[in-house]
PDB file of C-alpha atoms and ligand atoms in Angstrom:
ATOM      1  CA  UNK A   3      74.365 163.315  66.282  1.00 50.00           C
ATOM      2  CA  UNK A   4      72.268 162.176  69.115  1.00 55.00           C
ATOM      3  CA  UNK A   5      68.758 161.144  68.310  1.00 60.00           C
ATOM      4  CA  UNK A   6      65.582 162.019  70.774  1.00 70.00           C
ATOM      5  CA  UNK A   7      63.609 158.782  69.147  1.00 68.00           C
ATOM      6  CA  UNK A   8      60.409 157.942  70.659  1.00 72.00           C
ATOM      7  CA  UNK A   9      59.037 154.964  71.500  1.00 81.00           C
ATOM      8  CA  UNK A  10      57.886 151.747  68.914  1.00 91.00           C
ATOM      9  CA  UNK A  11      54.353 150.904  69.113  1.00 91.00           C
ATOM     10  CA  UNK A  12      53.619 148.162  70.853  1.00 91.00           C
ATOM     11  CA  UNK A  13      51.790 144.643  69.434  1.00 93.00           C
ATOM     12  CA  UNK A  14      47.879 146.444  70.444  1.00 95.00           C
ATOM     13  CA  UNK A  15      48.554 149.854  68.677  1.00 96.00           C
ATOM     14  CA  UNK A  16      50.017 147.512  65.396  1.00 97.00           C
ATOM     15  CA  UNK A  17      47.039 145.657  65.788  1.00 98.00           C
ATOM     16  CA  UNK A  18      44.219 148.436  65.834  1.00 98.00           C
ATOM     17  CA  UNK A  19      46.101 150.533  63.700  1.00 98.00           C
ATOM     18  CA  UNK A  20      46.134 147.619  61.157  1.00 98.00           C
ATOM     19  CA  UNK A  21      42.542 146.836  61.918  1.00 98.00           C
ATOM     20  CA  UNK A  22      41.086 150.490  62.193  1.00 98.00           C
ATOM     21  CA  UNK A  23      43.312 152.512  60.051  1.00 98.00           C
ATOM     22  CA  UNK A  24      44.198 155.120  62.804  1.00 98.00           C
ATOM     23  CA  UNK A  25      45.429 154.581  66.473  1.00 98.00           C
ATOM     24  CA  UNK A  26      45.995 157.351  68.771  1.00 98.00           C
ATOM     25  CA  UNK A  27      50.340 157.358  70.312  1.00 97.00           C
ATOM     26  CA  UNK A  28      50.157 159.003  73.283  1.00 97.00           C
ATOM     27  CA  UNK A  29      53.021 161.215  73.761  1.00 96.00           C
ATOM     28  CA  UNK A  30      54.828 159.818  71.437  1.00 96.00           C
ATOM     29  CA  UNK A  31      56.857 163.082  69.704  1.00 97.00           C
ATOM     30  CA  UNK A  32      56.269 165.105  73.271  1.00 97.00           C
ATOM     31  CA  UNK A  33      60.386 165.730  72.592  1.00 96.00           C
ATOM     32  CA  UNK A  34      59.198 167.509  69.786  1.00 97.00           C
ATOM     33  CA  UNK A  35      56.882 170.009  71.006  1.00 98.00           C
ATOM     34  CA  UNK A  36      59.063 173.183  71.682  1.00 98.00           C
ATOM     35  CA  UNK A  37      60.820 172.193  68.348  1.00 98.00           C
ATOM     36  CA  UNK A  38      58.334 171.828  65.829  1.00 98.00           C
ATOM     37  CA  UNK A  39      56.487 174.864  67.655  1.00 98.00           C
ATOM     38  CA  UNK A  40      59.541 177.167  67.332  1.00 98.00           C
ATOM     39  CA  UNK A  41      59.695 175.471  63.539  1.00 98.00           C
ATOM     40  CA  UNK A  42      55.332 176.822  62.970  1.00 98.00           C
ATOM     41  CA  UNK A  43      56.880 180.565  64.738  1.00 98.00           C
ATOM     42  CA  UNK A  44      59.390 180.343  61.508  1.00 98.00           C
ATOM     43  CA  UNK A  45      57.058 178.970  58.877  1.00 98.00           C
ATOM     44  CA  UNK A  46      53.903 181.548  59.644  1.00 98.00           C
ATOM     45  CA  UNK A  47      56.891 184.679  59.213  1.00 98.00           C
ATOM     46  CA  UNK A  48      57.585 183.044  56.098  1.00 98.00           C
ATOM     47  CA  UNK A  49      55.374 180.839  54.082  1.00 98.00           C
ATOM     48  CA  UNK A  50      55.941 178.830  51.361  1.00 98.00           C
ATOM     49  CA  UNK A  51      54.332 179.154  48.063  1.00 96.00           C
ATOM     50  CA  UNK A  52      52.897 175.951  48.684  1.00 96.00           C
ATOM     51  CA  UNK A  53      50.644 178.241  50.967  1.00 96.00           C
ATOM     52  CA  UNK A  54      46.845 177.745  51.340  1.00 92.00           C
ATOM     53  CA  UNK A  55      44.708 179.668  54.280  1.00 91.00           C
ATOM     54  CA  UNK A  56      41.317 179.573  54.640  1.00 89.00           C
ATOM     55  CA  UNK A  57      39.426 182.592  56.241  1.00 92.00           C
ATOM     56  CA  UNK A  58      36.117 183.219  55.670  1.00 91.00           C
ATOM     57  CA  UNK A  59      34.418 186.487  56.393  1.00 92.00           C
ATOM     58  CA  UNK A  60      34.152 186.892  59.958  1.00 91.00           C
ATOM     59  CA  UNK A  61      35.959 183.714  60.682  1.00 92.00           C
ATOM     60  CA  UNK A  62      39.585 183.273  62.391  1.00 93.00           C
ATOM     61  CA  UNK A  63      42.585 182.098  60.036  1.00 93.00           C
ATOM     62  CA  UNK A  64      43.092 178.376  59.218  1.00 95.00           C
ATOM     63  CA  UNK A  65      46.785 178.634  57.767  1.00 97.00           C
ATOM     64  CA  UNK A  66      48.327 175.331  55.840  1.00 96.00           C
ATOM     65  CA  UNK A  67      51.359 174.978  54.168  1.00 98.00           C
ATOM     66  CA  UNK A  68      53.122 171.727  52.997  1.00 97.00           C
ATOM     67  CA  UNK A  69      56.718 170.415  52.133  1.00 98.00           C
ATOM     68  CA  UNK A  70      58.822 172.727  54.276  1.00 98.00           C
ATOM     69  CA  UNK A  71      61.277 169.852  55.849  1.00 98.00           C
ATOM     70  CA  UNK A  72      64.136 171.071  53.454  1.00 98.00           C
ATOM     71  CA  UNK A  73      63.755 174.540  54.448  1.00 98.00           C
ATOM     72  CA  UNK A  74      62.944 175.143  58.155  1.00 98.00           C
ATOM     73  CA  UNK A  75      65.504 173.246  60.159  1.00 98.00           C
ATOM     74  CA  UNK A  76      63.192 172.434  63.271  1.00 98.00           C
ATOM     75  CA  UNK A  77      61.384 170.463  60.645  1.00 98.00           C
ATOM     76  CA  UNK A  78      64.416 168.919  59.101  1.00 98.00           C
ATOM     77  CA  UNK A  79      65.681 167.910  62.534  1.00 98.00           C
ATOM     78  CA  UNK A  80      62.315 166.173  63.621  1.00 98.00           C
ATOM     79  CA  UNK A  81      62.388 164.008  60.296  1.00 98.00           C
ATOM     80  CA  UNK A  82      66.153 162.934  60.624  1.00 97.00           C
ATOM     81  CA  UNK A  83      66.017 162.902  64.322  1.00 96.00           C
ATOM     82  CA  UNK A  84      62.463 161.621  65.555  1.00 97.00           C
ATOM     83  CA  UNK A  85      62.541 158.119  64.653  1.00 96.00           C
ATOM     84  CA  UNK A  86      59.318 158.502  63.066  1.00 97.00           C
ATOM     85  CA  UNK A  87      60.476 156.160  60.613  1.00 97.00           C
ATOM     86  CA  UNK A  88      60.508 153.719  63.038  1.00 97.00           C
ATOM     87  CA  UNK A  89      57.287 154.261  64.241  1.00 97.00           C
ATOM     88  CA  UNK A  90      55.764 154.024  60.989  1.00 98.00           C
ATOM     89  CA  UNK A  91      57.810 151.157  60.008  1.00 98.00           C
ATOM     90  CA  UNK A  92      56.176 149.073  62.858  1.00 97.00           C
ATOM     91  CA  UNK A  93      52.714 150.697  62.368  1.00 98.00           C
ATOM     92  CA  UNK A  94      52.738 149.509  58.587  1.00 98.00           C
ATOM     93  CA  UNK A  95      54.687 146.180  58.919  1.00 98.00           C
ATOM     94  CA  UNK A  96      57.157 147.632  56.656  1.00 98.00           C
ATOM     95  CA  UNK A  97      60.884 147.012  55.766  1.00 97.00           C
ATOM     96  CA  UNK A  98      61.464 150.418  54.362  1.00 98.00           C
ATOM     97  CA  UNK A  99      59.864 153.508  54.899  1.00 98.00           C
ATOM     98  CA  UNK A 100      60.306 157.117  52.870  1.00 98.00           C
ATOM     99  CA  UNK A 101      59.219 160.279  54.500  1.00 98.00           C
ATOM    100  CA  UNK A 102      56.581 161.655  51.918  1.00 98.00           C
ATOM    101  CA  UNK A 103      55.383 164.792  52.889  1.00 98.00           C
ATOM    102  CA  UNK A 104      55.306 167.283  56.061  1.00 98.00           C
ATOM    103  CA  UNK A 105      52.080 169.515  55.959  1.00 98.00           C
ATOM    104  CA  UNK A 106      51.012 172.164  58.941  1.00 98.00           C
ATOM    105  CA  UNK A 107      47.489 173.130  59.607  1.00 98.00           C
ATOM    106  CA  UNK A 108      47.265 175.798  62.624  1.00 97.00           C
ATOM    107  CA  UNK A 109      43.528 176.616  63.158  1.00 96.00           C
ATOM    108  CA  UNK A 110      43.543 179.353  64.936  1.00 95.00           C
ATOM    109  CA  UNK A 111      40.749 179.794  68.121  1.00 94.00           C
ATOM    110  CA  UNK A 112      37.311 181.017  66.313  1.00 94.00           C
ATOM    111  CA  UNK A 113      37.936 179.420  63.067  1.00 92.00           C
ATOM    112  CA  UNK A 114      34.883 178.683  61.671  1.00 93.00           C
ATOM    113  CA  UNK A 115      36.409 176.041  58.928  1.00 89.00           C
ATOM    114  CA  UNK A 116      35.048 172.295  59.137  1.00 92.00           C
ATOM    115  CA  UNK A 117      37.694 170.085  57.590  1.00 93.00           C
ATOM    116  CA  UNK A 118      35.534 167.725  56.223  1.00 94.00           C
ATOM    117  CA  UNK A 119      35.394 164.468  55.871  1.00 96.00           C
ATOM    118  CA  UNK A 120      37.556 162.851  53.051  1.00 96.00           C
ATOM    119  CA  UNK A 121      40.292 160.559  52.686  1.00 97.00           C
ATOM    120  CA  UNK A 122      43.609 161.849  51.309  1.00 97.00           C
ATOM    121  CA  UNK A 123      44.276 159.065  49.026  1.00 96.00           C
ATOM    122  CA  UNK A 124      42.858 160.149  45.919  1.00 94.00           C
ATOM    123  CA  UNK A 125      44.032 163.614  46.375  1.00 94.00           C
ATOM    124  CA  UNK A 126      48.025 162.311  46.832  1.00 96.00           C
ATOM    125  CA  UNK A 127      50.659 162.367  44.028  1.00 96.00           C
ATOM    126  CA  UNK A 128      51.865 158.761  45.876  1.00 97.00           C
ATOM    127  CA  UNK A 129      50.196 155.241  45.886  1.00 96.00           C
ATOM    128  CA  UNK A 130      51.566 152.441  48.188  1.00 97.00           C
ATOM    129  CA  UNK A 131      49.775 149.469  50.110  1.00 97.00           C
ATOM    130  CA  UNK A 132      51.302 150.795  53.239  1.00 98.00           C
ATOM    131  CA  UNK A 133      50.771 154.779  54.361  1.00 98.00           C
ATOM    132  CA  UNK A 134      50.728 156.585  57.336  1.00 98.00           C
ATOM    133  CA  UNK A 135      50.023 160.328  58.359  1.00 98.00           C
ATOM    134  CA  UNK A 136      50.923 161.690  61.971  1.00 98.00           C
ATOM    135  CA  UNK A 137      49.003 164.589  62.958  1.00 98.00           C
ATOM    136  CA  UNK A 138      50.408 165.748  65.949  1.00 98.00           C
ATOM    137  CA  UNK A 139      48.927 168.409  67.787  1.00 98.00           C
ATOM    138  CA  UNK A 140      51.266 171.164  69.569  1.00 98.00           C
ATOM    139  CA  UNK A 141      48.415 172.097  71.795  1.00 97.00           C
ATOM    140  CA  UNK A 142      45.903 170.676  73.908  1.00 97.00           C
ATOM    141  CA  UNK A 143      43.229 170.261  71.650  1.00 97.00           C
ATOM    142  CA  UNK A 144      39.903 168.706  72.927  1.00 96.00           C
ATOM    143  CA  UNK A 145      38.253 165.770  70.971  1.00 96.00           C
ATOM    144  CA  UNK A 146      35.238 168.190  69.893  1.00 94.00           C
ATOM    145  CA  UNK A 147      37.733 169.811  67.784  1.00 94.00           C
ATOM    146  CA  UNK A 148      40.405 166.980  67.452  1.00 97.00           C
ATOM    147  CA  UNK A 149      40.566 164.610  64.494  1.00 98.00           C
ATOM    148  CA  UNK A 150      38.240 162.375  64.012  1.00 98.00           C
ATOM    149  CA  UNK A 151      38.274 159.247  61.825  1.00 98.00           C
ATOM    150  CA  UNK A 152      36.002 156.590  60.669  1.00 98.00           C
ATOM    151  CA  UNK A 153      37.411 152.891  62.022  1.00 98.00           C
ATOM    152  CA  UNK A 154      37.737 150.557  59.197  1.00 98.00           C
ATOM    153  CA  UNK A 155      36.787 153.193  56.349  1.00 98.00           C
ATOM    154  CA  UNK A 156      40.718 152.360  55.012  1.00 98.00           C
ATOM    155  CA  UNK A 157      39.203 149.111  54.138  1.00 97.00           C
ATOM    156  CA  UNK A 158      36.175 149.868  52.486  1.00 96.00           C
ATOM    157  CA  UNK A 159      37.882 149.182  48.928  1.00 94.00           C
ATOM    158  CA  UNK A 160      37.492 152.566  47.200  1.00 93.00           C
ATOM    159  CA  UNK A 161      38.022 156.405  47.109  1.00 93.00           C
ATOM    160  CA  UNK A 162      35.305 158.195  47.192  1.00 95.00           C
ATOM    161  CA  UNK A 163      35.278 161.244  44.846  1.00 93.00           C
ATOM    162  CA  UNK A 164      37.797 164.326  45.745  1.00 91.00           C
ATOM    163  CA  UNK A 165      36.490 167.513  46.427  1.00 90.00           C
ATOM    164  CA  UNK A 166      38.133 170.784  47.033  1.00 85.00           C
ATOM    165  CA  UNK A 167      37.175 172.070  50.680  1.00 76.00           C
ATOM    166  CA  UNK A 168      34.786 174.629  48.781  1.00 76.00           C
ATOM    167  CA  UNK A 169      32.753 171.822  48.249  1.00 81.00           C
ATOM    168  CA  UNK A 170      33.101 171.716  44.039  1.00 87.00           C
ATOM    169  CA  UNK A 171      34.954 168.540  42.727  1.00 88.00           C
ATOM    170  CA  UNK A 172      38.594 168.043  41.975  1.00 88.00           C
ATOM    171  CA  UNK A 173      38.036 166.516  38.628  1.00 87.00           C
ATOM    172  CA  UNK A 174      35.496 167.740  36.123  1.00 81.00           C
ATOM    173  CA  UNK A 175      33.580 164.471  34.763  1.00 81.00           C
ATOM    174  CA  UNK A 176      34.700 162.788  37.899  1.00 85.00           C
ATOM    175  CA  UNK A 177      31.561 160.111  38.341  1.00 87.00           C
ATOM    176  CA  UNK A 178      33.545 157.785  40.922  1.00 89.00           C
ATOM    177  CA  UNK A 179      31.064 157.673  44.427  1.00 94.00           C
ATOM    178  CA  UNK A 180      30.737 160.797  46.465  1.00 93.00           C
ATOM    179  CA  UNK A 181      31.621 160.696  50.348  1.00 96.00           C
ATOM    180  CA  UNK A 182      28.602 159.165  52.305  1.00 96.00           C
ATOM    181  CA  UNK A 183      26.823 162.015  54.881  1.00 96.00           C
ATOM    182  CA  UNK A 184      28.543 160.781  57.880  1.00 97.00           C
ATOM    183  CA  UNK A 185      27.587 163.534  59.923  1.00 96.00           C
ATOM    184  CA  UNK A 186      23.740 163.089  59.213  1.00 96.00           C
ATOM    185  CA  UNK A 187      24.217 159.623  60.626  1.00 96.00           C
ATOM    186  CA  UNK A 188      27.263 159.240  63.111  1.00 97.00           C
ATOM    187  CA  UNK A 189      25.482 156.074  64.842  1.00 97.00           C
ATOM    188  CA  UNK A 190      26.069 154.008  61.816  1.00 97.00           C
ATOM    189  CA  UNK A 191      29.714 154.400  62.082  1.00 98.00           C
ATOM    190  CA  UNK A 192      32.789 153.886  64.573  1.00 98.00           C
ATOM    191  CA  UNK A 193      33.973 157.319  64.817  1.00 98.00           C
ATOM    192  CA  UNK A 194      37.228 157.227  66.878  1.00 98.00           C
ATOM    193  CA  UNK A 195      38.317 160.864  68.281  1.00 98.00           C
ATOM    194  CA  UNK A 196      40.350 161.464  71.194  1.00 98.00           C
ATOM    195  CA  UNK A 197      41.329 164.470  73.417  1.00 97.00           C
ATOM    196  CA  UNK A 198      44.678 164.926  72.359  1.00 98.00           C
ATOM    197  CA  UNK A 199      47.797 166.430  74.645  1.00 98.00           C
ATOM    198  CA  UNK A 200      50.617 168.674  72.792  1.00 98.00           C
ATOM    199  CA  UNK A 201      53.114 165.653  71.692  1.00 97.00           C
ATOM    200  CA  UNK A 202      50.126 163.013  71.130  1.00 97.00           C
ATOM    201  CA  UNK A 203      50.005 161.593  67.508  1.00 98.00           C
ATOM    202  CA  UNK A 204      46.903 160.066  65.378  1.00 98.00           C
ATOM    203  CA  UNK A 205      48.435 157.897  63.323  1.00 98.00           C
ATOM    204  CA  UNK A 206      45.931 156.834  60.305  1.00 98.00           C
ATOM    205  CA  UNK A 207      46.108 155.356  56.748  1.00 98.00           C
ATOM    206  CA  UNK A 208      46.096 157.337  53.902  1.00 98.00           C
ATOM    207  CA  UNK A 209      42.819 155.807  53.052  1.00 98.00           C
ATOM    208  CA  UNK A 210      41.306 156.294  55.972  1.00 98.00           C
ATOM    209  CA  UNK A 211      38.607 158.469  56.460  1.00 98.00           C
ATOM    210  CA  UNK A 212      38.679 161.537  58.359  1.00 98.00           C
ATOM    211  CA  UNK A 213      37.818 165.056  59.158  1.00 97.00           C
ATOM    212  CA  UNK A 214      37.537 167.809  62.356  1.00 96.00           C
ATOM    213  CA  UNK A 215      35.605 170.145  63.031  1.00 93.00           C
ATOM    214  CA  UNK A 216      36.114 174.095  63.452  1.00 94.00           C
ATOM    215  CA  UNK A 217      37.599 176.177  66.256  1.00 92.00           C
ATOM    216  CA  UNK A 218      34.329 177.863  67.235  1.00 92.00           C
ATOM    217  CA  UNK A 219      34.752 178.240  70.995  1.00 88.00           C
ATOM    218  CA  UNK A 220      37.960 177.015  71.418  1.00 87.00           C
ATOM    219  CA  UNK A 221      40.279 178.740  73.764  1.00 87.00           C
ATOM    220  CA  UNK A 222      43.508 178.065  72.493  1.00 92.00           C
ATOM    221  CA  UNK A 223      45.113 177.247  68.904  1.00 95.00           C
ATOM    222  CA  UNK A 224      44.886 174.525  67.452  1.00 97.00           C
ATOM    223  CA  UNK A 225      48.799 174.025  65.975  1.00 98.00           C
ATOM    224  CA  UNK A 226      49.009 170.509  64.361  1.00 98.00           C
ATOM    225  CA  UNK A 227      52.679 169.149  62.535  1.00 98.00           C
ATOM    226  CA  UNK A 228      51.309 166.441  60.175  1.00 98.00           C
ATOM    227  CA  UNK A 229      54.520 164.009  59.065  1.00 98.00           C
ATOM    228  CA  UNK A 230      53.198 161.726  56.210  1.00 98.00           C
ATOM    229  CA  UNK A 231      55.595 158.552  55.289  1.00 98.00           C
ATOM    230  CA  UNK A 232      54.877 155.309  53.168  1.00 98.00           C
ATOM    231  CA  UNK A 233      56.166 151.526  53.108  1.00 98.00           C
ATOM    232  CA  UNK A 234      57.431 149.686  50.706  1.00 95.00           C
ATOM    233  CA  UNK A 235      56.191 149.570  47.133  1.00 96.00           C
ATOM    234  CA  UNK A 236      54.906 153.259  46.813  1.00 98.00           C
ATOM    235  CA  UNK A 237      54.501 155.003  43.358  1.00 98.00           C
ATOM    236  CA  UNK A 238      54.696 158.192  42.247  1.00 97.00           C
ATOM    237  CA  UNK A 239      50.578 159.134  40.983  1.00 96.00           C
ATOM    238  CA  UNK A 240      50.211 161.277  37.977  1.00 93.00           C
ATOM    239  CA  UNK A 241      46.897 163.178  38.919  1.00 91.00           C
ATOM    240  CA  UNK A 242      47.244 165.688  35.968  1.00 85.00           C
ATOM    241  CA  UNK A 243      48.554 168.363  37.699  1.00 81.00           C
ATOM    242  CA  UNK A 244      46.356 168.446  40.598  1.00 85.00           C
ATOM    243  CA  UNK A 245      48.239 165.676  42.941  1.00 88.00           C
ATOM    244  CA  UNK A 246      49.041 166.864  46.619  1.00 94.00           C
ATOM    245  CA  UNK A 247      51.234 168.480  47.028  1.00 94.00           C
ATOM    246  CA  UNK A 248      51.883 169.940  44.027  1.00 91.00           C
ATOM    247  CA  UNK A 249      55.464 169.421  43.306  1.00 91.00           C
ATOM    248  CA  UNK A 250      56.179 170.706  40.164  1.00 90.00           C
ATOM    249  CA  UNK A 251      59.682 169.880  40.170  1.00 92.00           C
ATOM    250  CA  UNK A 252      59.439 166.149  40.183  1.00 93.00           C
ATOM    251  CA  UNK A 253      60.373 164.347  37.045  1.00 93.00           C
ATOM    252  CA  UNK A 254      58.347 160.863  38.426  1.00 95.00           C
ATOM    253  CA  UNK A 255      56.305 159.343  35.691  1.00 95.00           C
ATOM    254  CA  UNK A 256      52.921 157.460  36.909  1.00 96.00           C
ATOM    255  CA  UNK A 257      53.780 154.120  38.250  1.00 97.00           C
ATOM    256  CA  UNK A 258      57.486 155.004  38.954  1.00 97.00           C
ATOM    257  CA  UNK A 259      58.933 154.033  42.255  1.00 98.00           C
ATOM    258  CA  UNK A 260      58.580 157.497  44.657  1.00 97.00           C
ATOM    259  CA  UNK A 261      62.250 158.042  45.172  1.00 97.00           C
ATOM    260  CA  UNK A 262      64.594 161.032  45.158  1.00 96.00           C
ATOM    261  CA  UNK A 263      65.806 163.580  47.614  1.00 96.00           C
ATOM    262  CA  UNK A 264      62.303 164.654  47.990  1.00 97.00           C
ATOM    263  CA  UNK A 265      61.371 161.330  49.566  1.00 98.00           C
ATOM    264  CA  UNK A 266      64.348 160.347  52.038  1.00 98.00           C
ATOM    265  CA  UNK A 267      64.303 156.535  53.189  1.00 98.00           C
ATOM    266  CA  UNK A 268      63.912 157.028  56.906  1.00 98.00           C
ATOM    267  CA  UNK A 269      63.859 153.420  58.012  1.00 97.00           C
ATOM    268  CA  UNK A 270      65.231 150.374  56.529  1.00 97.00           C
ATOM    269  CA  UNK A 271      65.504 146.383  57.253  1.00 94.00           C
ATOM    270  CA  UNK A 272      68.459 144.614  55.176  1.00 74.00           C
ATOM    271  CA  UNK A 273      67.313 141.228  54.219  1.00 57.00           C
TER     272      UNK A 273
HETATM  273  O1  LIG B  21      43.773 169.197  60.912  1.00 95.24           O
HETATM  274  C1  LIG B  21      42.769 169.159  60.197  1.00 95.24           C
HETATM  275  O2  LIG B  21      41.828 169.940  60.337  1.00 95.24           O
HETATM  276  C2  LIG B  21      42.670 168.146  59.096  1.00 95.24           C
HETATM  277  C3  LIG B  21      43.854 167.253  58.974  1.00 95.24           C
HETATM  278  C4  LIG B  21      43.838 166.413  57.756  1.00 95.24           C
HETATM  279  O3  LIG B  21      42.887 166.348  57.003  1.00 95.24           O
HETATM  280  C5  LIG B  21      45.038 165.635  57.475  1.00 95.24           C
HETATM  281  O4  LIG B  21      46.025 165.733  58.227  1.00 95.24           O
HETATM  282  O5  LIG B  21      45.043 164.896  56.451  1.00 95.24           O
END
């Protein structure tokens, strides 16, 4: 089977990614576009249970799902067939990579949902030193409504607490230290956004801060393929039942090595 692999980072992109915890790839899965669009088309007729939209009265639809590589092919295809294991392997400095997780967030033009800011390490059912999500958008999507994350913030040596996107906590009892108001003071931090072109990539640390804002205004969707992978030395997280993404199936006990069909090694250096 021929593979349509994109290119490696290069030594600068390693080095900010390392040193910011999110670099922007330009045109780095633009292969991919017409694929993993067709693959959205095929998900939206038929979503998973895994399911979760947001539309508030009055608001256009902000449709996720998660964990649909097994089961749409275009999405299959673009994890055997990308090379994003590659990519992520020189990103993270890592010998072996697994894919982890796919997840698809289309915000649709006049959504008025604010993803807000939060890292998406305390919410995952995996823990690793190395991590790495790719949210790639399908559309132009300007940086007003792009990604945006916090340089550094996968450094800052904690989690801050998990909320739901309602704005009520993940864990009752949960006194570990709330997200900091970044938006009531954005000069006090490196915010790093970009005007992104359908095939781009953001690739950012699972620690990393982040969020993006809504739709409002916007004249075209916002389709984004998210691929999230991890290095060497990731573990399965027990978060009593509420890990992301719920996968109910797994048999992974906290502190196990995050292996099984579920998690395919994409990438791997023999000794
Ligand atoms: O696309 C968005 O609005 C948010 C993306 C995000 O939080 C993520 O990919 O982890």
């Amino acid at each position: 089977m021929t593979q349509m692999v994109s290119a490696i980072p290069g030594f600068e992109q390693v080095e900010s990614f390392q040193r910011d915890g999110a670099v922007v790839l330009r045109g780095a899965f633009a292969p991919w576009v017409e694929i993993l669009r067709a693959g959205i088309d095929r998900l939206m007729a038929d979503p998973s249970p895994l399911e979760r939209s947001y539309q508030p009265e009055g608001s256009a639809p902000f449709f996720q799902d998660l964990c649909n590589w097994q089961r749409i092919p275009e999405f299959r295809d673009f994890v055997e067939r990308s090379g994003v294991g590659g990519i992520a392997a020189a990103l993270m400095r890592a010998r072996e990579v697994r894919f982890f997780h796919d997840h698809v967030l289309v915000k649709e033009p006049g959504s008025s949902v604010v993803t807000p800011w939060h890292q998406d390490r305390p919410y995952y059912c995996a823990r690793g030193p190395q991590t790495v999500s790719f949210w790639i958008p399908l559309d132009p999507v300007p940086a007003s409504c792009a990604l945006e994350c916090v340089a550094g913030s996968h450094k800052w040596g904690m989690d801050h607490k998990p909320m739901r996107f309602d704005g009520t906590p993940l864990y009752a009892d949960d006194d570990s230290t709330p997200m900091p108001d970044i938006d009531a003071n954005r000069d006090a931090y490196r915010i790093l956004g970009w005007d992104m072109a359908p095939g781009d990539a953001v690739a950012f640390d699972f620690g990393t801060v982040h969020g993006a804002a809504a739709t409002v205004g916007a004249i075209n969707r916002r389709r984004v393929f998210s691929a999230r992978l991890v290095g060497e030395g990731a573990t399965f997280a027990d978060r009593n039942g509420k890990g992301s993404p719920p996968l109910a199936h797994l048999t992974l006990h906290d502190g196990d090595p995050l292996v099984g069909e579920d998690f395919p090694v994409l990438y791997s250096v023999s000794a």
